[in-house]
Coordinates of C-alpha atoms and ligand atoms in Angstrom, one line a residue:
M20 CA 108.9 79.6 94.4
E21 CA 110.0 83.0 93.1
N22 CA 112.6 82.4 90.3
K23 CA 112.9 78.7 91.0
K24 CA 113.8 76.7 88.0
I25 CA 111.4 73.8 87.6
L26 CA 111.7 70.9 85.1
L27 CA 108.2 69.4 84.6
G28 CA 108.1 66.0 83.0
V29 CA 104.7 65.1 81.6
T30 CA 104.0 61.5 80.6
G31 CA 101.2 59.8 78.8
G32 CA 98.2 59.4 81.0
I33 CA 94.8 61.0 81.2
A34 CA 96.0 63.1 84.2
A35 CA 98.2 64.9 81.7
Y36 CA 95.4 67.5 81.4
K37 CA 96.1 68.5 85.0
A38 CA 99.6 69.5 84.0
A39 CA 98.1 72.6 82.4
I40 CA 96.8 73.7 85.8
L41 CA 100.1 72.8 87.5
V42 CA 102.1 74.9 85.0
R43 CA 99.8 77.8 85.5
L44 CA 100.1 77.7 89.3
L45 CA 103.9 77.3 89.1
V46 CA 104.3 80.2 86.7
K47 CA 101.9 82.3 88.9
A48 CA 104.1 81.6 91.9
G49 CA 107.1 83.0 90.0
A50 CA 108.8 79.8 88.9
Q51 CA 110.5 79.3 85.5
V52 CA 109.0 76.1 84.1
Q53 CA 110.6 74.0 81.4
I54 CA 108.4 71.2 80.2
I55 CA 109.6 67.9 78.8
M56 CA 106.9 65.6 77.4
T57 CA 107.0 62.0 76.2
E58 CA 105.7 61.3 72.7
F59 CA 102.6 59.6 74.2
A60 CA 101.8 62.6 76.5
K61 CA 101.2 64.7 73.4
K62 CA 98.2 62.5 72.6
F63 CA 96.6 63.7 75.9
I64 CA 97.5 67.3 75.9
T65 CA 99.0 69.5 73.1
P66 CA 102.4 71.0 73.3
L67 CA 100.8 74.2 72.2
T68 CA 98.7 74.4 75.4
L69 CA 101.7 73.7 77.7
A70 CA 104.1 75.9 75.7
T71 CA 101.6 78.8 75.9
L72 CA 101.2 78.4 79.7
S73 CA 104.9 77.9 80.4
K74 CA 106.0 80.6 77.9
R75 CA 108.7 78.2 76.7
P76 CA 108.9 75.7 73.8
I77 CA 108.1 72.1 74.9
L78 CA 111.0 69.6 74.6
V79 CA 110.2 66.1 73.4
Q80 CA 113.1 64.8 71.3
F81 CA 116.8 64.6 71.9
F82 CA 117.3 66.9 68.9
D83 CA 115.3 68.8 66.3
V84 CA 115.3 66.7 63.1
E85 CA 114.9 69.9 61.0
N86 CA 118.0 71.8 62.2
G87 CA 119.9 69.4 64.4
N88 CA 119.4 71.6 67.4
W89 CA 120.4 69.5 70.4
N90 CA 118.2 69.4 73.6
S91 CA 121.0 68.7 76.1
H92 CA 119.6 66.5 78.9
V93 CA 122.8 67.2 80.9
D94 CA 122.3 71.0 80.7
L95 CA 118.6 70.6 81.6
G96 CA 119.5 68.4 84.5
L97 CA 122.0 71.0 85.8
W98 CA 119.7 74.0 85.2
A99 CA 116.9 72.8 87.4
D100 CA 116.3 73.5 91.1
A101 CA 113.7 70.7 91.1
M102 CA 112.3 68.2 88.7
I103 CA 108.8 67.0 88.9
I104 CA 107.2 64.2 86.9
A105 CA 103.4 64.8 86.9
P106 CA 101.7 62.7 85.9
A107 CA 104.2 59.8 86.2
T108 CA 102.8 56.6 84.5
A109 CA 103.7 53.1 85.6
N110 CA 105.9 52.8 82.4
T111 CA 108.0 55.9 83.2
I112 CA 108.3 54.9 86.8
A113 CA 109.6 51.5 85.7
K114 CA 112.1 53.1 83.3
M115 CA 113.3 55.5 86.0
A116 CA 113.7 52.7 88.5
N117 CA 115.8 50.7 86.1
G118 CA 118.0 53.4 84.5
V119 CA 116.4 53.1 81.0
A120 CA 117.3 56.1 78.9
D121 CA 115.2 55.9 75.8
N122 CA 113.6 59.3 75.7
L123 CA 114.5 62.9 76.7
L124 CA 112.5 62.8 79.9
V125 CA 114.0 59.8 81.5
T126 CA 117.5 60.7 80.2
T127 CA 117.2 64.1 81.8
Y128 CA 116.1 62.4 85.0
L129 CA 119.3 60.4 85.0
S130 CA 121.3 63.6 84.6
A131 CA 119.5 65.7 87.1
R132 CA 121.4 66.7 90.3
C133 CA 118.3 68.4 91.8
P134 CA 115.6 66.8 94.0
V135 CA 113.1 64.9 92.0
F136 CA 109.4 64.7 92.8
I137 CA 107.2 62.0 91.3
A138 CA 103.3 62.3 91.2
P139 CA 102.1 58.9 89.9
A140 CA 98.8 58.6 88.1
M141 CA 97.4 55.2 86.9
D142 CA 94.7 52.7 87.4
L143 CA 94.4 51.2 90.9
D144 CA 95.5 47.7 89.9
M145 CA 98.6 49.0 88.0
Y146 CA 99.4 51.1 91.1
Q147 CA 99.0 48.2 93.5
H148 CA 100.9 45.8 91.2
F149 CA 104.0 44.3 92.9
S150 CA 106.3 45.5 90.1
T151 CA 105.0 49.1 90.3
Q152 CA 105.3 49.1 94.1
K153 CA 108.8 47.6 93.9
N154 CA 109.8 50.3 91.4
I155 CA 108.4 53.0 93.7
E156 CA 110.3 51.6 96.6
T157 CA 113.5 51.5 94.6
L158 CA 113.0 55.2 93.5
K159 CA 112.3 56.2 97.1
K160 CA 115.6 54.5 98.2
Y161 CA 117.4 56.6 95.5
G162 CA 116.1 59.7 97.3
N163 CA 113.2 60.6 95.0
I164 CA 110.2 62.2 96.7
F165 CA 106.8 60.6 95.9
I166 CA 103.6 62.6 96.0
E167 CA 101.0 60.0 96.9
P168 CA 98.1 59.6 94.5
E169 CA 94.6 60.1 95.8
T170 CA 91.8 57.6 96.2
G171 CA 88.7 58.2 94.2
E172 CA 87.0 57.5 90.9
L173 CA 89.5 56.7 88.2
A174 CA 89.3 57.2 84.4
S175 CA 88.5 53.5 84.0
G176 CA 85.4 54.0 86.2
L177 CA 86.9 51.9 89.0
I178 CA 87.3 53.4 92.4
G179 CA 90.6 53.2 94.2
K180 CA 94.0 54.7 94.7
G181 CA 95.8 56.1 91.6
R182 CA 94.4 59.5 90.9
M183 CA 97.2 62.1 90.5
A184 CA 97.4 64.5 93.4
E185 CA 95.8 67.8 92.7
P186 CA 98.1 70.5 91.2
E187 CA 97.4 72.8 94.2
Q188 CA 98.7 70.1 96.5
I189 CA 101.8 69.5 94.4
V190 CA 102.6 73.2 94.4
A191 CA 102.1 73.3 98.2
I192 CA 104.6 70.4 98.6
L193 CA 107.2 72.1 96.4
N194 CA 106.7 75.4 98.3
D195 CA 107.2 73.6 101.7
F196 CA 110.3 72.0 100.3
F197 CA 111.9 75.3 99.2
D198 CA 110.7 77.0 102.4
A199 CA 112.5 74.4 104.5
K200 CA 115.8 75.3 102.8
K201 CA 115.5 79.0 103.5
P202 CA 118.2 80.4 105.8
L203 CA 115.8 82.0 108.4
V204 CA 113.4 79.1 108.7
N205 CA 112.4 78.6 112.4
K206 CA 113.7 82.0 113.3
K207 CA 111.3 84.4 115.1
I208 CA 112.1 88.0 114.3
V209 CA 110.5 91.1 115.6
V210 CA 110.6 94.3 113.5
T211 CA 109.5 97.7 114.7
A212 CA 108.5 100.1 112.0
G213 CA 106.9 103.5 111.3
P214 CA 106.4 106.5 113.5
T215 CA 104.7 106.7 116.9
Y216 CA 102.0 109.3 117.7
E217 CA 102.0 110.8 121.1
Y218 CA 98.5 112.2 122.0
I219 CA 98.1 115.8 123.0
D220 CA 94.3 115.6 123.2
S221 CA 91.6 113.6 121.5
V222 CA 92.4 115.0 118.0
R223 CA 96.0 116.1 118.1
F224 CA 99.4 114.3 118.5
I225 CA 103.1 114.8 118.2
G226 CA 104.5 112.6 115.4
N227 CA 107.3 112.4 112.8
F228 CA 107.6 111.9 109.1
S229 CA 108.5 108.2 109.1
S230 CA 106.6 106.4 106.4
G231 CA 107.4 102.9 107.7
K232 CA 108.7 101.8 104.2
M233 CA 112.1 100.7 105.4
G234 CA 110.7 98.5 108.3
Y235 CA 108.0 97.0 106.0
A236 CA 110.6 96.2 103.4
I237 CA 112.8 94.5 106.1
A238 CA 109.8 92.5 107.3
E239 CA 109.0 91.3 103.7
S240 CA 112.6 90.4 103.1
L241 CA 112.9 88.4 106.3
A242 CA 109.7 86.5 105.5
E243 CA 111.0 85.7 102.0
K244 CA 114.0 84.1 103.7
G245 CA 111.7 81.9 105.8
A246 CA 111.5 83.9 109.1
E247 CA 108.4 84.1 111.2
V248 CA 108.0 87.9 111.5
V249 CA 106.1 90.0 114.0
L250 CA 105.9 93.5 112.6
I251 CA 105.1 96.0 115.4
S252 CA 103.9 99.0 113.3
G253 CA 103.2 102.5 114.2
P254 CA 100.5 104.3 112.1
T255 CA 101.2 103.9 108.4
H256 CA 99.2 103.4 105.2
L257 CA 101.3 100.4 104.2
Q258 CA 100.1 96.8 103.7
C259 CA 102.0 93.5 104.4
K260 CA 102.2 91.1 101.5
S261 CA 103.6 87.9 103.0
K262 CA 101.5 85.5 105.0
N263 CA 104.6 85.0 107.3
I264 CA 104.2 88.4 108.8
Q265 CA 102.1 88.9 111.9
R266 CA 101.3 92.6 112.0
V267 CA 100.6 94.3 115.4
D268 CA 99.4 97.8 115.1
V269 CA 100.3 100.3 117.8
V270 CA 100.0 104.1 118.1
T271 CA 102.2 105.4 120.9
A272 CA 105.8 104.8 122.1
E273 CA 104.3 103.3 125.3
D274 CA 102.2 100.7 123.2
M275 CA 105.3 99.9 121.1
Y276 CA 107.4 99.4 124.3
L277 CA 104.9 97.0 125.8
C278 CA 104.5 95.0 122.6
A279 CA 108.2 94.9 121.8
I280 CA 109.0 93.5 125.3
E281 CA 106.2 90.9 125.0
Y282 CA 107.3 89.6 121.6
F283 CA 111.1 89.9 122.1
T284 CA 111.1 87.4 125.0
S285 CA 110.3 84.5 122.6
S286 CA 112.2 85.8 119.6
D287 CA 115.7 85.3 118.2
V288 CA 116.2 88.8 116.7
C289 CA 114.7 92.2 116.9
I290 CA 115.3 94.9 114.2
M291 CA 114.3 98.3 115.4
S292 CA 113.6 100.5 112.5
A293 CA 110.8 102.5 114.1
A294 CA 111.2 106.2 114.5
V295 CA 110.0 106.3 118.1
A296 CA 109.0 109.7 119.4
D297 CA 111.6 110.8 122.0
F298 CA 109.1 113.0 123.9
K299 CA 105.4 112.8 124.7
P300 CA 103.1 115.4 126.4
K301 CA 103.2 115.0 130.1
E302 CA 99.4 115.1 130.2
R303 CA 97.0 113.7 127.6
F304 CA 93.8 115.9 127.5
L305 CA 90.8 113.7 127.0
Q306 CA 88.8 116.5 125.3
K307 CA 89.8 118.8 122.5
I308 CA 91.9 121.7 123.8
K309 CA 90.1 125.0 123.1
Q310 CA 92.5 127.7 124.4
K311 CA 94.4 129.8 121.9
S312 CA 97.8 129.6 123.5
M313 CA 99.3 127.1 125.9
T314 CA 102.6 125.7 127.0
L315 CA 102.9 122.0 126.5
E316 CA 105.1 120.1 129.0
L317 CA 107.0 117.2 127.4
V318 CA 108.5 114.2 129.1
E319 CA 110.8 111.5 127.7
T320 CA 109.3 108.3 126.2
Q321 CA 110.7 104.9 127.2
D322 CA 113.8 103.9 125.1
I323 CA 112.5 100.6 123.7
A324 CA 115.9 99.6 122.2
K325 CA 117.8 100.3 125.4
K326 CA 115.3 98.1 127.4
L327 CA 115.6 95.3 124.9
G328 CA 119.4 95.7 125.0
E329 CA 119.2 95.1 128.7
M330 CA 116.9 92.1 128.3
K331 CA 118.9 90.5 125.4
T332 CA 120.3 87.0 126.1
E333 CA 123.5 85.6 124.5
K334 CA 121.3 83.8 121.9
Q335 CA 119.4 86.9 120.8
L336 CA 120.5 89.6 118.4
L337 CA 119.4 93.3 118.4
I338 CA 119.7 95.5 115.4
G339 CA 119.2 99.3 115.5
F340 CA 118.9 102.2 113.2
A341 CA 120.4 105.6 113.5
L342 CA 119.4 108.7 111.5
E343 CA 122.1 111.3 112.0
T344 CA 122.9 114.7 110.7
H345 CA 126.5 115.2 112.0
N346 CA 129.3 113.1 113.5
E347 CA 127.4 110.2 112.1
V348 CA 129.8 107.3 112.8
E349 CA 130.7 108.5 116.3
N350 CA 127.1 108.9 117.2
A351 CA 126.2 105.5 115.7
M352 CA 129.0 103.8 117.7
A353 CA 127.7 105.5 120.9
K354 CA 124.2 104.1 120.2
I355 CA 125.6 100.6 119.6
K356 CA 127.2 100.7 123.1
K357 CA 124.3 102.4 124.9
K358 CA 121.6 100.1 123.5
N359 CA 123.7 96.9 123.2
F360 CA 123.1 96.5 119.4
D361 CA 124.9 93.8 117.5
F362 CA 124.9 96.1 114.5
I363 CA 123.4 99.4 113.5
V364 CA 122.1 100.7 110.2
L365 CA 123.2 104.3 109.8
N366 CA 121.4 106.6 107.4
S367 CA 122.5 110.2 107.1
L368 CA 120.0 113.0 106.4
N369 CA 122.8 114.6 104.4
D370 CA 122.6 112.0 101.7
E371 CA 120.2 112.9 98.8
G372 CA 117.6 110.1 98.3
A373 CA 117.9 108.8 101.9
G374 CA 115.5 109.2 104.8
F375 CA 111.8 109.8 105.2
H376 CA 109.1 109.5 102.5
V377 CA 111.4 108.4 99.7
D378 CA 111.6 104.9 98.2
T379 CA 115.4 104.9 98.2
N380 CA 117.9 104.8 101.0
K381 CA 121.7 105.0 101.4
V382 CA 123.0 103.3 104.4
S383 CA 126.2 102.1 106.2
I384 CA 126.2 99.1 108.4
I385 CA 128.4 99.3 111.5
D386 CA 128.8 96.3 113.7
K387 CA 129.6 96.3 117.4
F388 CA 133.3 95.8 116.6
G389 CA 133.3 99.0 114.6
T390 CA 133.5 97.4 111.2
K391 CA 131.8 99.7 108.7
T392 CA 130.3 98.7 105.3
D393 CA 129.0 101.4 103.0
F394 CA 126.3 100.7 100.5
P395 CA 125.3 102.9 97.5
L396 CA 121.9 104.5 97.0
K397 CA 119.4 101.7 96.5
S398 CA 115.6 101.0 96.7
K399 CA 114.5 100.4 100.3
M400 CA 113.7 96.8 99.2
E401 CA 117.3 96.3 98.1
V402 CA 118.6 97.9 101.3
A403 CA 116.4 95.6 103.3
K404 CA 118.0 92.6 101.5
D405 CA 121.5 93.9 102.4
I406 CA 120.5 94.2 106.1
V407 CA 118.9 90.7 106.0
E408 CA 122.1 89.3 104.4
K409 CA 124.2 90.8 107.1
L410 CA 121.9 89.2 109.7
I411 CA 122.1 85.8 108.1
E412 CA 125.9 86.2 108.0
I413 CA 126.0 86.8 111.8
L414 CA 123.5 84.0 112.6
Ligands
CTP8 N1 114.6 103.8 119.7 C1 113.8 103.1 120.5 N2 113.0 103.8 121.4 C2 113.1 105.1 121.5 C3 114.0 105.8 120.7 C4 114.7 105.1 119.8 O1 113.7 101.9 120.4 N3 112.4 105.8 122.4 C5 115.4 103.0 118.7 C6 115.2 103.3 117.2 O2 114.2 102.5 116.7 C7 116.5 103.1 116.6 C8 117.5 103.4 117.7 O3 116.8 103.4 118.9 O4 116.7 101.8 116.3 C9 118.1 104.8 117.6 O5 117.1 105.8 117.4 P1 117.4 107.3 117.4 O6 116.2 108.1 117.4 O7 118.4 107.6 116.3 O8 118.2 107.4 118.8 P2 117.9 108.1 120.1 O9 118.3 107.2 121.2 O10 116.5 108.7 120.1 O11 119.0 109.3 120.0 P3 118.9 110.8 119.4 O12 117.5 111.0 119.0 O13 119.4 111.6 120.5 O14 119.8 110.7 118.2

């Protein structure tokens, strides 16, 4: 819902009080809400309440009688990503179904090019009436989306169907609607992030300075675009915000290797931003080492990316990272070939503001055909967005 432009039409029924909660939830979810009220709606809830909650003046008339300022129904209709009429009375539904344009709300409805959601609220007999049902059917045929009223006790004291859906449910329906339009919906994407720790003994390890910030930013950015993300994370202090991220914590390169293989099999894409240790102690001492000097024998860890590159099917994509200090492009191209990457994100340690522990990064993206795109220094969140855009372009 972040930055979505929502036109909320409030009509004159007792359920108008629920519009206050609806606006609050929409604003909290990051939406920009412009409210249009009918004259009669103002009797049920004050414009001051709704203007305060939406942080915008309420629109009611076609123009301001004092200064002639025009509330353009055409501009409003073009501005919105979605329009929602909640509550929608039988009267407004009848007007909408028949193209009546006698107030700003219904006129804006006629001008709107965006999807329109209608949450009816009325007494049960009005709702069941043939004319109301016929109007609802007509509006459904025109492509409007109805949010069914609930059954329960109505303002009249009667019990039946006609209570406006709860604001939480309306927001959930809008959320699902926008989610379904996201470019990575139904895509399963694995992201590896952070360092790995290779045990020396029970208290010591070999590690690196990776903070995991880049990988976590990528996971958030993918989730924002609708992907189902599995974040295989080495030890970090970071938290995931999105509910679409399943985080799997690992410690060693071996753990990460096993996890990545398991999740990649059923995924569409894997983005490998982890700084995997290249070496691990040959032997892991179970107790704390006491001697004052020793020689530690190291052996190579498994190359996770190379393994996934071998497993990769035609339908899957593999994206790697390279942190280089010299011959950057040449080394990155060699990694694309060796690990079968579709593209690689190259960061150079020579660039100020790039690399470990900082919140910024400066990258180039090189695809498997050798096309290189350079990006300026940006926040890791912005860099993540660039990487995700490149992925969407390829998909
Ligand atoms: N990578 C991996 N498993 C490893 C080492 C690296 O999956 N054991 C992945 C990284 O996550 C990254 C890419 O491979 O996406 C390149 O990592 P990098 O450390 O730059 O490459 P190496 O193959 O280790 O080469 P070198 O250290 O010699 O530059």
